[in-house]
Short mmCIF file of C-alpha atoms in Angstrom, two decimals:
data_model
loop_
_atom_site.label_atom_id
_atom_site.label_comp_id
_atom_site.label_asym_id
_atom_site.label_seq_id
_atom_site.Cartn_x
_atom_site.Cartn_y
_atom_site.Cartn_z
CA MET A 1 72.50 -131.23 -13.06
CA ARG A 2 69.40 -132.26 -12.39
CA ILE A 3 69.55 -132.16 -8.62
CA ARG A 4 70.67 -128.28 -9.45
CA ARG A 5 67.51 -127.95 -11.51
CA ASN A 6 65.35 -128.89 -7.98
CA SER A 7 67.22 -126.40 -6.11
CA HIS A 8 66.28 -123.88 -8.04
CA LEU A 9 62.61 -125.12 -8.36
CA LEU A 10 62.47 -125.20 -4.82
CA ALA A 11 63.83 -122.20 -4.21
CA LEU A 12 61.55 -120.23 -6.43
CA THR A 13 58.38 -122.16 -4.61
CA ALA A 14 60.02 -120.59 -1.20
CA LEU A 15 59.97 -117.37 -2.49
CA ALA A 16 56.30 -117.39 -4.44
CA ALA A 17 54.95 -118.27 -0.69
CA LEU A 18 56.94 -115.62 0.98
CA ALA A 19 55.88 -113.28 -1.52
CA LEU A 20 52.22 -114.39 -0.64
CA THR A 21 52.78 -114.07 3.00
CA ALA A 22 53.83 -110.39 2.38
CA CYS A 23 50.71 -109.77 0.66
CA GLU A 24 48.56 -111.34 3.42
CA ASP A 25 49.69 -108.63 5.76
CA GLY A 26 47.15 -106.22 5.51
CA THR A 27 48.58 -104.20 2.20
CA GLY A 28 47.63 -106.72 -0.41
CA VAL A 29 44.47 -109.00 -0.52
CA LYS A 30 43.08 -107.57 2.45
CA ASP A 31 42.70 -104.42 1.31
CA GLU A 32 39.09 -104.19 -0.27
CA GLY A 33 38.87 -100.60 -0.33
CA ALA A 34 38.56 -99.92 -3.45
CA SER A 35 35.41 -101.90 -4.43
CA ARG A 36 33.37 -101.05 -1.76
CA PRO A 37 32.86 -97.57 -3.30
CA ALA A 38 31.98 -98.56 -6.35
CA SER A 39 28.92 -101.19 -4.91
CA SER A 40 27.72 -97.47 -2.56
CA THR A 41 27.87 -95.42 -5.95
CA ALA A 42 25.48 -98.06 -7.58
CA THR A 43 23.02 -97.99 -4.26
CA ALA A 44 23.44 -94.27 -4.70
CA ALA A 45 22.19 -94.58 -7.88
CA GLN A 46 18.61 -95.67 -6.61
CA PRO A 47 16.09 -93.08 -5.97
CA THR A 48 15.34 -93.36 -2.35
CA PRO A 49 11.05 -94.11 -1.89
CA GLY A 50 9.20 -91.08 -1.24
CA THR A 51 11.57 -88.21 -1.50
CA ASP A 52 10.53 -87.29 -5.08
CA LYS A 53 7.13 -85.15 -4.05
CA GLY A 54 5.56 -86.24 -7.32
CA THR A 55 4.92 -89.53 -6.68
CA GLY A 56 2.62 -88.22 -4.11
CA THR A 57 0.21 -86.74 -6.70
CA GLY A 58 0.91 -88.60 -9.35
CA THR A 59 -1.93 -90.49 -9.31
CA GLY A 60 -3.58 -87.86 -11.18
CA THR A 61 -3.24 -89.59 -14.32
CA GLY A 62 -4.10 -92.48 -13.32
CA THR A 63 -1.03 -94.31 -14.50
CA ALA A 64 1.48 -96.03 -13.13
CA PRO A 65 5.17 -94.54 -13.41
CA THR A 66 7.48 -96.99 -14.70
CA LYS A 67 10.37 -97.92 -12.14
CA ASP A 68 13.77 -96.46 -14.22
CA THR A 69 17.24 -96.59 -12.15
CA THR A 70 17.81 -93.33 -12.76
CA GLY A 71 15.23 -91.82 -11.26
CA SER A 72 12.48 -91.29 -14.16
CA ALA A 73 10.30 -93.23 -11.95
CA GLY A 74 10.00 -89.72 -9.74
CA SER A 75 10.15 -87.68 -12.68
CA SER A 76 7.19 -89.25 -14.53
CA GLY A 77 5.05 -89.43 -10.87
CA LYS A 78 5.84 -85.61 -10.48
CA SER A 79 4.33 -85.01 -14.07
CA GLY A 80 1.26 -86.84 -13.59
CA GLY A 81 0.48 -84.92 -10.33
CA THR A 82 1.00 -81.78 -11.81
CA THR A 83 -1.39 -82.99 -14.95
CA GLY A 84 -3.90 -84.01 -12.35
CA GLY A 85 -3.68 -81.10 -10.30
CA LYS A 86 -4.70 -78.54 -13.12
CA SER A 87 -6.90 -80.96 -14.61
CA GLY A 88 -8.89 -80.78 -11.09
CA GLY A 89 -8.30 -77.01 -11.10
CA SER A 90 -9.84 -76.45 -14.69
CA THR A 91 -13.03 -79.27 -13.85
CA GLY A 92 -13.28 -76.82 -10.82
CA THR A 93 -13.42 -72.93 -13.13
CA GLY A 94 -15.49 -74.69 -15.86
CA ALA A 95 -18.14 -75.45 -13.01
CA GLY A 96 -18.09 -72.51 -11.49
CA THR A 97 -18.69 -70.24 -15.10
CA GLY A 98 -21.51 -72.52 -15.54
CA GLY A 99 -23.48 -71.10 -12.75
CA ASP A 100 -22.21 -67.50 -13.42
CA THR A 101 -23.91 -68.61 -17.10
CA GLY A 102 -27.01 -69.76 -15.51
CA ASP A 103 -27.47 -66.88 -13.75
CA LYS A 104 -27.00 -64.27 -16.10
CA ALA A 105 -29.19 -66.98 -18.32
CA ALA A 106 -32.41 -66.38 -15.48
CA ASP A 107 -31.51 -62.34 -15.20
CA THR A 108 -31.87 -62.15 -19.04
CA ALA A 109 -35.68 -64.25 -19.26
CA SER A 110 -36.34 -62.10 -16.31
CA ASP A 111 -35.09 -58.52 -17.58
CA SER A 112 -36.99 -59.54 -20.99
CA ARG A 113 -40.79 -59.82 -20.12
CA VAL A 114 -42.73 -56.80 -20.59
CA PRO A 115 -46.66 -55.29 -20.41
CA CYS A 116 -48.63 -57.41 -22.79
CA ASN A 117 -50.71 -54.35 -24.98
CA GLY A 118 -52.01 -53.81 -28.35
CA SER A 119 -48.63 -53.27 -30.01
CA ASN A 120 -47.12 -57.17 -29.08
CA THR A 121 -50.91 -58.77 -28.95
CA LYS A 122 -54.04 -59.33 -30.70
CA VAL A 123 -57.19 -59.00 -29.29
CA THR A 124 -60.81 -60.15 -30.01
CA ALA A 125 -64.24 -59.40 -28.00
CA GLN A 126 -67.00 -61.99 -28.90
CA THR A 127 -70.66 -62.51 -27.09
CA VAL A 128 -71.22 -65.44 -25.65
CA ALA A 129 -74.40 -67.43 -24.98
CA ARG A 130 -73.36 -68.28 -21.38
CA PRO A 131 -73.63 -66.57 -19.10
CA LEU A 132 -76.24 -63.67 -20.59
CA ASN A 133 -75.07 -60.73 -21.45
CA HIS A 134 -71.47 -61.43 -21.06
CA MET A 135 -68.62 -60.87 -23.72
CA LEU A 136 -65.79 -62.41 -23.82
CA LEU A 137 -61.83 -60.72 -23.99
CA THR A 138 -59.14 -62.89 -25.37
CA VAL A 139 -55.70 -61.46 -25.82
CA THR A 140 -53.04 -63.42 -27.48
CA ASN A 141 -48.89 -63.05 -27.43
CA THR A 142 -47.98 -62.04 -30.90
CA GLY A 143 -44.51 -60.85 -29.93
CA SER A 144 -41.40 -62.74 -29.65
CA ARG A 145 -40.94 -61.97 -25.76
CA ILE A 146 -43.05 -62.67 -22.58
CA CYS A 147 -45.53 -60.67 -21.69
CA ASP A 148 -47.43 -59.78 -18.77
CA LEU A 149 -51.40 -58.94 -18.57
CA THR A 150 -51.67 -56.84 -15.38
CA TYR A 151 -55.03 -56.05 -13.42
CA TYR A 152 -57.26 -56.10 -15.89
CA PRO A 153 -58.51 -54.78 -18.83
CA VAL A 154 -59.75 -50.67 -19.34
CA LEU A 155 -62.66 -50.70 -21.42
CA ARG A 156 -64.54 -47.42 -22.94
CA PHE A 157 -67.00 -47.88 -25.19
CA ASP A 158 -67.50 -45.47 -28.17
CA GLU A 159 -67.17 -41.80 -26.46
CA MET A 160 -68.52 -42.94 -22.99
CA GLN A 161 -66.75 -41.04 -19.81
CA TRP A 162 -66.76 -43.05 -17.51
CA VAL A 163 -64.56 -46.70 -16.69
CA PRO A 164 -66.27 -49.71 -15.68
CA GLN A 165 -64.83 -51.23 -12.44
CA ALA A 166 -63.36 -54.81 -11.80
CA ALA A 167 -65.18 -57.68 -9.83
CA LYS A 168 -62.48 -57.30 -6.60
CA GLU A 169 -63.42 -61.39 -6.26
CA THR A 170 -61.89 -62.57 -9.96
CA GLN A 171 -58.45 -60.96 -8.59
CA PRO A 172 -56.58 -63.82 -9.56
CA GLN A 173 -53.09 -65.32 -7.31
CA ALA A 174 -50.48 -64.29 -10.13
CA VAL A 175 -50.29 -62.09 -12.94
CA THR A 176 -51.18 -63.56 -15.97
CA THR A 177 -48.17 -64.08 -17.95
CA LEU A 178 -48.26 -64.86 -21.81
CA ALA A 179 -45.62 -66.86 -23.50
CA PRO A 180 -45.42 -66.25 -27.74
CA GLY A 181 -48.47 -67.71 -29.03
CA GLU A 182 -50.08 -68.50 -25.58
CA SER A 183 -53.46 -66.59 -24.36
CA GLY A 184 -55.39 -64.77 -21.50
CA TYR A 185 -59.11 -63.86 -21.33
CA ALA A 186 -61.37 -61.45 -19.04
CA GLY A 187 -65.07 -61.44 -19.01
CA VAL A 188 -67.40 -58.64 -19.11
CA LEU A 189 -70.90 -58.28 -17.63
CA LEU A 190 -72.60 -56.20 -20.51
CA SER A 191 -75.86 -55.40 -18.56
CA ALA A 192 -78.15 -56.89 -15.72
CA ALA A 193 -80.46 -59.74 -16.62
CA ASP A 194 -82.97 -58.32 -14.28
CA GLY A 195 -83.00 -54.97 -16.20
CA SER A 196 -81.94 -53.19 -13.25
CA GLY A 197 -79.13 -51.19 -15.15
CA GLU A 198 -79.36 -47.64 -16.35
CA GLY A 199 -78.64 -45.75 -19.08
CA GLY A 200 -78.53 -48.61 -21.61
CA GLN A 201 -77.19 -48.34 -25.57
CA THR A 202 -75.51 -49.79 -28.22
CA ALA A 203 -71.89 -48.96 -28.71
CA LYS A 204 -70.36 -49.62 -32.33
CA LYS A 205 -66.45 -49.48 -31.24
CA LEU A 206 -65.11 -50.89 -28.27
CA THR A 207 -60.83 -49.89 -27.35
CA VAL A 208 -59.16 -51.83 -24.73
CA ALA A 209 -56.26 -50.04 -22.63
CA PHE A 210 -53.86 -52.06 -20.91
CA GLN A 211 -52.25 -51.10 -17.36
CA GLY A 212 -48.17 -51.17 -16.66
CA TYR A 213 -46.75 -52.72 -13.63
CA THR A 214 -48.52 -50.43 -10.86
CA PRO A 215 -52.39 -49.87 -10.71
CA ASN A 216 -54.11 -47.63 -13.61
CA SER A 217 -50.42 -46.94 -15.07
CA ASP A 218 -50.31 -46.90 -18.95
CA GLY A 219 -49.19 -49.94 -19.81
CA GLY A 220 -48.33 -49.17 -23.85
CA ALA A 221 -50.75 -48.99 -26.82
CA SER A 222 -54.33 -49.68 -26.87
CA ALA A 223 -56.44 -51.92 -28.88
CA THR A 224 -59.83 -51.86 -31.05
CA PRO A 225 -61.33 -54.90 -31.44
CA PRO A 226 -63.74 -55.27 -33.86
CA LEU A 227 -67.68 -55.34 -32.65
CA PRO A 228 -70.45 -57.45 -34.32
CA ALA A 229 -71.86 -55.54 -37.25
CA LYS A 230 -75.53 -55.29 -35.00
CA GLY A 231 -73.58 -53.23 -32.08
CA VAL A 232 -72.94 -54.56 -27.84
CA TYR A 233 -75.73 -53.32 -26.10
CA TYR A 234 -74.68 -52.24 -22.86
CA ASP A 235 -76.06 -50.19 -19.47
CA SER A 236 -74.54 -48.93 -15.93
CA SER A 237 -73.97 -52.67 -14.58
CA LEU A 238 -70.72 -53.14 -17.39
CA ALA A 239 -68.16 -54.54 -15.09
CA VAL A 240 -65.13 -56.44 -15.89
CA THR A 241 -62.89 -59.32 -14.64
CA TYR A 242 -59.39 -59.25 -13.83
CA TRP A 243 -56.92 -61.18 -16.77
CA GLN A 244 -57.05 -65.09 -16.43
CA GLN A 245 -55.10 -67.63 -17.82
CA ASP A 246 -57.98 -69.66 -18.09
CA MET A 247 -61.45 -69.04 -20.39
CA ASP A 248 -63.50 -70.87 -18.05
CA ASP A 249 -62.29 -68.64 -15.24
CA ALA A 250 -63.07 -65.59 -17.01
CA LEU A 251 -66.75 -66.49 -18.01
CA SER A 252 -67.46 -68.09 -14.68
CA TRP A 253 -68.39 -64.43 -12.83
#
């Protein structure tokens, strides 16, 4: 019985060896074709560097995308690039708008300038001790807009029929401009110090007219500043200065 069992075991061992030999003939264990596609598929799932356009501009957000084997890194980069691009574009547009606004504000300021006249200023007239026989005109801007004192004042004492001329040497290089609350000045030579003037008389009333932006044009409402109670003496030497920004300049002539 023992000999027969050993015979059966030897026969089974021989069959197993034969089966193993058959599997190694290229149709069994050696055939690894099924496992390679699985490995290839796993490799294909990884995003290929540089193929996602979003990664090239993703620095717009300043945040590095997290690597994801499903390809989400490329999507994050693309989103970041879009955000950065849009933000940059918006900033540029804002700067342009600011420039336009600045230009419009400058134009508006230029358009808001008006001539100074009796309707937007307060005018005073006072005689001064120095220089002799002189009077000082002061014009203060009482309006809310910048005004220009153009050329020189046009004076009329009482009912006089002639216009005193301005001393050409007193013409400033720029128009005297008054912001709200500021004052401008003009000096008035009332009579010749040596008595050479003619037709001297005492005036009780003074009218100050203003010129526009062209010589001898109408600058608007005139003013009638009060004179001293005793009146003001003048003769044919009567003359004025151009409007000045500084009081000393008005009285230095």
